[in-house]
Tab-separated table of C-alpha atoms in Angstrom:
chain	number	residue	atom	x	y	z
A	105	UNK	CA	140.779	-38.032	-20.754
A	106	UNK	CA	144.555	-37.221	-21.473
A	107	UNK	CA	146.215	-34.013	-20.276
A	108	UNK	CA	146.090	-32.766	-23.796
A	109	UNK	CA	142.416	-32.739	-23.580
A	110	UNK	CA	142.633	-31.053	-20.601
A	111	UNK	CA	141.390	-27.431	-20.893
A	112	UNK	CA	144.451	-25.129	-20.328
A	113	UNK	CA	142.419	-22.577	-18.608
A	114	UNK	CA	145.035	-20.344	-16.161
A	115	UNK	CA	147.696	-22.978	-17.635
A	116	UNK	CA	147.035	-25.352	-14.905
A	117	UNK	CA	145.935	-28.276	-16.643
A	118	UNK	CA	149.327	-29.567	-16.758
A	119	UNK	CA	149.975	-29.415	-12.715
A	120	UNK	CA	147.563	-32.552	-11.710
A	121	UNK	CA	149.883	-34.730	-13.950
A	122	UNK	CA	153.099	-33.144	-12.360
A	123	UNK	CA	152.264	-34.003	-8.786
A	124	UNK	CA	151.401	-37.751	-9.867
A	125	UNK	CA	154.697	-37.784	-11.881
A	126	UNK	CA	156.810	-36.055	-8.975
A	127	UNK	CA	157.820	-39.241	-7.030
A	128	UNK	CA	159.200	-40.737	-10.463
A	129	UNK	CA	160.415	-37.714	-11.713
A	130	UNK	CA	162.609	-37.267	-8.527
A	131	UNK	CA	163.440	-41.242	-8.816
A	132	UNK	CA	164.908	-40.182	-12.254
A	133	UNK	CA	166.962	-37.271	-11.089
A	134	UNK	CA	168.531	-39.385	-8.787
A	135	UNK	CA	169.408	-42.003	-10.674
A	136	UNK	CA	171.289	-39.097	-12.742
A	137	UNK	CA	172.900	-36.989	-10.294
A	138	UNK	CA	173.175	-39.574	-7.249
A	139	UNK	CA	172.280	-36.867	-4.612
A	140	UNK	CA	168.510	-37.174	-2.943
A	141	UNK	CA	168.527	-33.390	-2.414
A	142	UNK	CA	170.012	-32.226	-5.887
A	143	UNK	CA	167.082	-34.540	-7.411
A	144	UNK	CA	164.724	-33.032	-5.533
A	145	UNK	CA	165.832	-29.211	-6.827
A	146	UNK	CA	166.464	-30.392	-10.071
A	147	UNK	CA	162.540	-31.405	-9.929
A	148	UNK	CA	161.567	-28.030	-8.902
A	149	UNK	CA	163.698	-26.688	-11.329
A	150	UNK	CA	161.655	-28.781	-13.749
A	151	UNK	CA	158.501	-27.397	-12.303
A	152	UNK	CA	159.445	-23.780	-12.666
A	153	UNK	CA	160.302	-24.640	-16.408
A	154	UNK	CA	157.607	-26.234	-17.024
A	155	UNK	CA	155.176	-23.152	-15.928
A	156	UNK	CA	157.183	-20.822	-17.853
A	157	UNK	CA	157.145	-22.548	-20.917
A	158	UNK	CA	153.628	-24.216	-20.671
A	159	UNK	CA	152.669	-21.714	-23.124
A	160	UNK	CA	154.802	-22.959	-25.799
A	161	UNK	CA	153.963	-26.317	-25.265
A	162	UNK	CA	151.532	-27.820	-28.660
A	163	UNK	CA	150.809	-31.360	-27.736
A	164	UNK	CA	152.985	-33.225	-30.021
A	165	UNK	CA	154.315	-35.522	-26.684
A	166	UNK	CA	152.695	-36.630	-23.819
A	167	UNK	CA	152.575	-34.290	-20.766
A	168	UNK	CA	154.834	-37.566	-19.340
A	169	UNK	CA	157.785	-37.122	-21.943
A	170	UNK	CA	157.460	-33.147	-22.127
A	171	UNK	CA	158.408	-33.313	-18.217
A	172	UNK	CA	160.624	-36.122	-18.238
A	173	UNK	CA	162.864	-33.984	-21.097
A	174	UNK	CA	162.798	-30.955	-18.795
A	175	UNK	CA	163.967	-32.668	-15.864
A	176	UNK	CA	166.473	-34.615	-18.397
A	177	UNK	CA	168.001	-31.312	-19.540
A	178	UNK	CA	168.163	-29.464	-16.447
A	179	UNK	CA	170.040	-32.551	-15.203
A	180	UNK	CA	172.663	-32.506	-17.923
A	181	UNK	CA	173.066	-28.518	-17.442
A	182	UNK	CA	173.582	-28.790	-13.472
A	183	UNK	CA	176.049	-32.213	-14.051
A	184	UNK	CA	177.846	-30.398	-16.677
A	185	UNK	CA	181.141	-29.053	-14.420
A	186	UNK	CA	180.383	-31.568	-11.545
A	187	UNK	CA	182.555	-34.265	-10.567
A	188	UNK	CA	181.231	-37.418	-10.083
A	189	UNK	CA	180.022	-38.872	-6.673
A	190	UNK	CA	181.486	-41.750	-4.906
A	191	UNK	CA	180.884	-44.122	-2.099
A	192	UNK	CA	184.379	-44.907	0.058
A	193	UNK	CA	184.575	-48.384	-1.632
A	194	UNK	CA	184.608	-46.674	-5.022
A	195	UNK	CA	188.174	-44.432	-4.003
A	196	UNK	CA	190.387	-47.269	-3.065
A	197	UNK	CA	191.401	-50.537	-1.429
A	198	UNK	CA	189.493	-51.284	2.024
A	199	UNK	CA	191.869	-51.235	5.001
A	200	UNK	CA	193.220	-54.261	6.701
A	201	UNK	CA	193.413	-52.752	10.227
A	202	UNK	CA	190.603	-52.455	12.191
A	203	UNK	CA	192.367	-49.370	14.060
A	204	UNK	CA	193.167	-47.045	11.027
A	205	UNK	CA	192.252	-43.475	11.582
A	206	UNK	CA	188.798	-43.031	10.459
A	207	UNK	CA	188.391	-38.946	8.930
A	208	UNK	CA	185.821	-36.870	7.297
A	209	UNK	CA	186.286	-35.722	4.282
A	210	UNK	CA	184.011	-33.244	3.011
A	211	UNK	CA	185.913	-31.943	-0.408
A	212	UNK	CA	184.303	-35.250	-2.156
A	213	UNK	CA	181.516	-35.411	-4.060
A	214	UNK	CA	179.772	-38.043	-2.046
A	215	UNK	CA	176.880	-40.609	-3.662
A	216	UNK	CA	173.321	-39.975	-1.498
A	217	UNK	CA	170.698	-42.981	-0.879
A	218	UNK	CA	167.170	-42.260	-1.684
A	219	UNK	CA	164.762	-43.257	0.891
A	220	UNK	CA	161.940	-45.243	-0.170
A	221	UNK	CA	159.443	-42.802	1.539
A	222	UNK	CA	160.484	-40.292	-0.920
A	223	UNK	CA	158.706	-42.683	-3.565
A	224	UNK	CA	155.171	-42.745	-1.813
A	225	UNK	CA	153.233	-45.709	-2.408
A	226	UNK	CA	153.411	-46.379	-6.248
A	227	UNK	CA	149.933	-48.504	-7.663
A	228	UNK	CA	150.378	-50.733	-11.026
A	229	UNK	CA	152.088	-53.504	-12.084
A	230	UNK	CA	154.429	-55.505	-9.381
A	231	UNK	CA	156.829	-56.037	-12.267
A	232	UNK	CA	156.865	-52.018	-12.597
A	233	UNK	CA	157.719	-52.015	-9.081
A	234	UNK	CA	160.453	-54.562	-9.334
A	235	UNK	CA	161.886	-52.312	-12.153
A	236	UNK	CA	161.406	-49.107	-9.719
A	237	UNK	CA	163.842	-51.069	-7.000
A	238	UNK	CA	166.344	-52.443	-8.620
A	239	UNK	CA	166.913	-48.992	-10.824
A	240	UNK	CA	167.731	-47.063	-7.728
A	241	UNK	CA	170.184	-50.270	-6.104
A	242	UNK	CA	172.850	-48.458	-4.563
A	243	UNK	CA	175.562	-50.623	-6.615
A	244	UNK	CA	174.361	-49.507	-9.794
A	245	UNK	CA	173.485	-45.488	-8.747
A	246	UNK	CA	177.413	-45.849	-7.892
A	247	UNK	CA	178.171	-47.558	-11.382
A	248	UNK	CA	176.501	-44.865	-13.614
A	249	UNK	CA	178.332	-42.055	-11.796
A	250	UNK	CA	180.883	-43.751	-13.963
A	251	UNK	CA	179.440	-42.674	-17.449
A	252	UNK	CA	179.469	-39.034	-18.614
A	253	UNK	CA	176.217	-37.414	-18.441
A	254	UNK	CA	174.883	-37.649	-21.558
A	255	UNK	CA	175.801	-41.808	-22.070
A	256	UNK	CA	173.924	-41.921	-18.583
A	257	UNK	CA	170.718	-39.489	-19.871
A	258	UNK	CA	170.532	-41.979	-23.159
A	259	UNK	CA	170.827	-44.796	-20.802
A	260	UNK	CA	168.448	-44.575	-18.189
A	261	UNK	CA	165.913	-42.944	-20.823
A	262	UNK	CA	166.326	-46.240	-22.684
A	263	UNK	CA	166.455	-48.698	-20.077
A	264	UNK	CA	164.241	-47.538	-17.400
A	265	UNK	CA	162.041	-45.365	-19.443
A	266	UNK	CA	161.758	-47.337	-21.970
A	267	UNK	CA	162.329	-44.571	-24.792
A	268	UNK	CA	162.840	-45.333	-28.507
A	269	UNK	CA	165.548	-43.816	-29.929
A	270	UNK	CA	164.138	-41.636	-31.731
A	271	UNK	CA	162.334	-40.091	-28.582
A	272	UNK	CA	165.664	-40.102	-26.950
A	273	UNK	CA	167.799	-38.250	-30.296
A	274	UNK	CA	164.745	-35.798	-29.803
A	275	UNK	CA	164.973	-35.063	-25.661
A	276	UNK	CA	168.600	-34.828	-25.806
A	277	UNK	CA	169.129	-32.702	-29.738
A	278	UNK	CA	171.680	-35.123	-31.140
A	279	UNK	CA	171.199	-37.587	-34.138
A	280	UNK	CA	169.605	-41.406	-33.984
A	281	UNK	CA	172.867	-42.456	-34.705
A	282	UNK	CA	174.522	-40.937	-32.256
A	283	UNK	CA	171.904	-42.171	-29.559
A	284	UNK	CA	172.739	-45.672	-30.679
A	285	UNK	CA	176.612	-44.868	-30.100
A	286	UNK	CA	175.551	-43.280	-26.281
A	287	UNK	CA	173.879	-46.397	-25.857
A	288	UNK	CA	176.358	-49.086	-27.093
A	289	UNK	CA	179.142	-47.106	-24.637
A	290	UNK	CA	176.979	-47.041	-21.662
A	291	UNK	CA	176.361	-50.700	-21.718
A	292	UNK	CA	180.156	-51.603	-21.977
A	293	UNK	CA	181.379	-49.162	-19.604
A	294	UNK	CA	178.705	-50.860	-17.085
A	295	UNK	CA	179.276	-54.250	-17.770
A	296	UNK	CA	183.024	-54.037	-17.190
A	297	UNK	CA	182.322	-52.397	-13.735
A	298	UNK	CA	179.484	-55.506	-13.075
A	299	UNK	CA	178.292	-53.255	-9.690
A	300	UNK	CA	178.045	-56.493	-7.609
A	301	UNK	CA	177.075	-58.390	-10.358
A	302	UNK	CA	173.839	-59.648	-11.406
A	303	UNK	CA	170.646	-57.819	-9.498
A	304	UNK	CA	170.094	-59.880	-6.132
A	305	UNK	CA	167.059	-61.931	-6.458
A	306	UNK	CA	164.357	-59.948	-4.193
A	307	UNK	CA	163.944	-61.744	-1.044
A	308	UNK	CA	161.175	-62.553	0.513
A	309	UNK	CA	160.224	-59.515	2.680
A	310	UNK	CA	159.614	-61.016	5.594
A	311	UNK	CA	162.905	-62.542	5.521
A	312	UNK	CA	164.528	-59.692	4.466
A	313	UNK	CA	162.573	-57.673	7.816
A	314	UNK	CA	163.577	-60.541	10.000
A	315	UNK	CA	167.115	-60.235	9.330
A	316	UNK	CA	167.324	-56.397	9.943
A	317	UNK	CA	165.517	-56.806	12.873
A	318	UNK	CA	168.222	-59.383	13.911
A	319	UNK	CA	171.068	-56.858	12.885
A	320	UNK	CA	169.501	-53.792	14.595
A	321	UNK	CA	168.817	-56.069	17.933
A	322	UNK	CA	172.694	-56.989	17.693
A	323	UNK	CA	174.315	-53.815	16.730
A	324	UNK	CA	171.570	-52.154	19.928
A	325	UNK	CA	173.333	-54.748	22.129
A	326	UNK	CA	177.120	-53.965	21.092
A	327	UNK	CA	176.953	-58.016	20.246
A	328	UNK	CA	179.901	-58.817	17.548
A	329	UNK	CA	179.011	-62.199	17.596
A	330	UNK	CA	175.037	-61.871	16.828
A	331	UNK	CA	176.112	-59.429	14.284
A	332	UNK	CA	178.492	-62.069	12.642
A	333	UNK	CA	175.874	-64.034	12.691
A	334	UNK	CA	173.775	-62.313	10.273
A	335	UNK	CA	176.697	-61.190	7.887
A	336	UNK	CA	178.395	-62.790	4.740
A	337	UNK	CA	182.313	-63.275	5.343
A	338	UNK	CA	182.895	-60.476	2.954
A	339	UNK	CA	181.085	-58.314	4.458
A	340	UNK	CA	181.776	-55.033	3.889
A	341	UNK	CA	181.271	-51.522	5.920
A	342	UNK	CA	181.697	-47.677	4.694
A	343	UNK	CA	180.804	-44.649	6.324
A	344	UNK	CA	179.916	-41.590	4.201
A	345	UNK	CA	181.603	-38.873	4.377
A	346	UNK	CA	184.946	-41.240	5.396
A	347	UNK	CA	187.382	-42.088	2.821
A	348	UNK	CA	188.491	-45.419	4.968
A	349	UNK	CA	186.682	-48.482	4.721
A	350	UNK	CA	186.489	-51.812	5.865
A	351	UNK	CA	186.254	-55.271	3.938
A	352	UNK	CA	185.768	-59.217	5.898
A	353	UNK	CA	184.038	-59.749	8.859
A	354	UNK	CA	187.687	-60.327	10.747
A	355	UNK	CA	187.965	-56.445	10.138
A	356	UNK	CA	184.646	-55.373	10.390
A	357	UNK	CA	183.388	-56.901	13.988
A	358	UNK	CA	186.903	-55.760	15.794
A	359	UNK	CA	186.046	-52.173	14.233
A	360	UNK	CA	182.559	-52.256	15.533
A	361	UNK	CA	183.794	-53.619	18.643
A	362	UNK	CA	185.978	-50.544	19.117
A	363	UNK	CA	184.514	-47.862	17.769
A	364	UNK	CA	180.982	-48.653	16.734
A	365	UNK	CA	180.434	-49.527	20.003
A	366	UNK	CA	182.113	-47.256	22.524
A	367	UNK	CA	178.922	-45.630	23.014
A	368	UNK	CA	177.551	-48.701	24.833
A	369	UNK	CA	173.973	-49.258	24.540
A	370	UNK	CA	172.921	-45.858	23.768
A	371	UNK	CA	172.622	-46.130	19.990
A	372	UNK	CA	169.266	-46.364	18.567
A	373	UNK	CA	168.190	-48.148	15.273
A	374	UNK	CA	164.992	-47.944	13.567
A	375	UNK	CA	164.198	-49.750	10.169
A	376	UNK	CA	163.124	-48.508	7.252
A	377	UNK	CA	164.205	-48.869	3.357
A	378	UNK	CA	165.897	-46.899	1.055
A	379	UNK	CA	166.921	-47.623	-2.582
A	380	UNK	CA	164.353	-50.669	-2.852
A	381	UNK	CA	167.000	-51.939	0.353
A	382	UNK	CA	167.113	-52.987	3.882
A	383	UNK	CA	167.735	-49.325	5.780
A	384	UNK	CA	168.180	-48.402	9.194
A	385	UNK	CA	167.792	-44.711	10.340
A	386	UNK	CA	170.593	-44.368	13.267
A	387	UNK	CA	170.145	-42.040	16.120
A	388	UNK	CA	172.839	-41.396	19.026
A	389	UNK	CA	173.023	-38.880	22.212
A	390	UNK	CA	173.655	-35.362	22.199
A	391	UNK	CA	175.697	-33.466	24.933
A	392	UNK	CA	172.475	-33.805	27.012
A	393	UNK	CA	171.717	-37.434	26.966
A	394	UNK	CA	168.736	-36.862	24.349
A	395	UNK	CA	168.674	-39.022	21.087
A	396	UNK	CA	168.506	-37.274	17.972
A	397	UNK	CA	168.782	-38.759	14.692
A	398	UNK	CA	172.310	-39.003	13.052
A	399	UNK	CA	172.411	-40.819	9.658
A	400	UNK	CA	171.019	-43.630	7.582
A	401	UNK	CA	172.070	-47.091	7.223
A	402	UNK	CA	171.561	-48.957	4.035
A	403	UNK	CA	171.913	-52.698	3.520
A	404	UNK	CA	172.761	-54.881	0.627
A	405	UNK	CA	171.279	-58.706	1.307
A	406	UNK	CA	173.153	-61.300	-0.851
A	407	UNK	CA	171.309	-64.882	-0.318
A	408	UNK	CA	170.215	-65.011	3.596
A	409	UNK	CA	172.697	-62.529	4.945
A	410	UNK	CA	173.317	-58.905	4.644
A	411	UNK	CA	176.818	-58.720	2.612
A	412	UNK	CA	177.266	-54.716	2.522
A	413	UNK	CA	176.484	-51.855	5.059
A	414	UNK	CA	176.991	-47.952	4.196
A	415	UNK	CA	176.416	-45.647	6.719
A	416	UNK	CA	175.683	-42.054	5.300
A	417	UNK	CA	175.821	-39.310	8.383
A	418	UNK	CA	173.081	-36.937	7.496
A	419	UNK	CA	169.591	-36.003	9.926
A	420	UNK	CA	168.035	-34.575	7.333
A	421	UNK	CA	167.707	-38.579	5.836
A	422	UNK	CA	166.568	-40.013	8.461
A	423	UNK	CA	163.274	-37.678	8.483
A	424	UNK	CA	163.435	-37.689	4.778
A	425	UNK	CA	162.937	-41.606	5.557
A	426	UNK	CA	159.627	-40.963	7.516
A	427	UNK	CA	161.546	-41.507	10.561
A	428	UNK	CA	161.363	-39.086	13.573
A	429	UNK	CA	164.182	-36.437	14.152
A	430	UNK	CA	163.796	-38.207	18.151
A	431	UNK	CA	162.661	-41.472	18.269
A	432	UNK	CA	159.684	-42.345	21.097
């Protein structure tokens, strides 16, 4: 039985379909602002609209698409005076000196991952799945920042969604035509910024487990040279909310070595995944010797080694990850 069979006694009818939708509905936020926790008010937001204009609601959509163009809309109206967010490699040249000063910077608008967890298990297809990861890569949520908000609604309602155009004119109150134009824009702007090229191929999980398990025994042991051995030579490291990043392992490891490191073997790592990636939720001592959770790590794997690592200092994703705030 559809929803729109549903009897609307008390208006609830709608509310079963909501909570089935909510872990794609907050996957779609995301990929539109680039923040885990704006996604996850803009989908309240979308719930609150959605009771208070249930009323007005006759049937002509799905329940699916009525949702999905609330949560579109209040997405537009809360992007409308933002600025867009960034990851450190996205503001400028990586430095060449393992020593720079490393600084917070808190005035940027900074990108977010989105922990898998956040997804819950989601049934159907595998090729749905497949879909499900690579639309939330971390490459390409960094690459759509890049379009204005209405080439990136079209887009992702299009691509992802699978909308006609017509569906899309409709959600967003502009013209076929017009759609087609968003469209055509969004797909140039994104293929002259290629975010790391072609999606990866998706490992093999167990190989992709095996190497961050080799990468979180390293980093555990302050070992440079196990670490190296489980990196590409280009690998890459940023650290949100620094500005300063670093680019080639003959950068990288002396930076670890240095820094990274100085705590000795008190940092803890425990996996996880977040954007359909390799993730690591990071946890370090307080003033009292207790470890407490500090950030999430998440890993880009290019052929059998790991060929980006972005560090994003926030607690609140590590438990958002369905790690604990203290690990055991």
């Amino acid at each position: 039985m559809s929803s729109e069979t549903i009897p609307r006694a008390g208006n609830a009818w709608w509310r079963d379909e909501f909570d089935a939708l909510r872990p794609a509905l907050v996957a779609h936020c995301y990929r539109m602002t680039g923040s885990y926790h704006d996604a996850e008010d803009v989908v309240q937001e979308t719930y609150l609209k959605a009771a208070r204009g249930v009323d007005a609601f006759e049937g002509r959509s799905s329940v699916k698409t009525w949702l999905y163009r609330i949560a579109t809309n209040t997405c537009l109206t809360e992007l409308n005076h933002r600025n867009r967010r960034v990851l450190p490699a996205g503001l400028g040249a990586p430095a060449d000196d393992p020593d720079a000063r490393v600084h917070g910077d808190d005035s940027l608008a900074w990108l977010e991952p989105l922990p898998d967890a956040v997804l819950g298990h989601q049934p159907g297809d595998p090729g749905d799945v497949v879909v499900l990861r690579e639309s939330v890569r971390l490459a390409l949520i960094a690459a759509l920042q890049y379009l204005p908000v209405r080439q990136r609604a079209a887009f992702l309602l299009r691509e992802v969604l699978s909308w006609s155009a017509a569906e899309i004119a409709d959600a967003l109150g502009v013209s076929v035509p017009a759609v087609k134009s968003l469209l055509q824009r969004a797909r140039g702007r994104l293929d002259a910024l290629d975010p790391d090229g072609p999606p990866p191929r998706t490992p093999d999980a167990g190989v992709e487990r095996a190497l961050l398990d080799r990468y979180i025994a390293a980093f555990e042991a302050a070992d440079a040279a196990a670490i190296r051995a489980v990196v590409q030579d280009d690998f890459s490291l940023e650290a949100v909310p620094h500005p300063v990043w670093f680019k080639g392992v003959h950068v990288c490891l002396p930076f670890l070595e240095r820094h990274a490191f100085a705590a000795g073997g008190t940092v803890r790592l425990l996996p996880t995944r977040a954007n359909g990636q390799p993730a690591a939720g990071s946890y370090r001592p307080d003033a009292s010797g207790t470890l407490r959770a500090e950030g999430l790590w998440v890993f880009t794997m290019t052929g059998d080694r790991f060929s980006r690592a972005v560090k994003f200092l926030d607690p609140d994703l590590v438990t958002a990850a369905g790690l604990p705030a203290r690990p055991a």
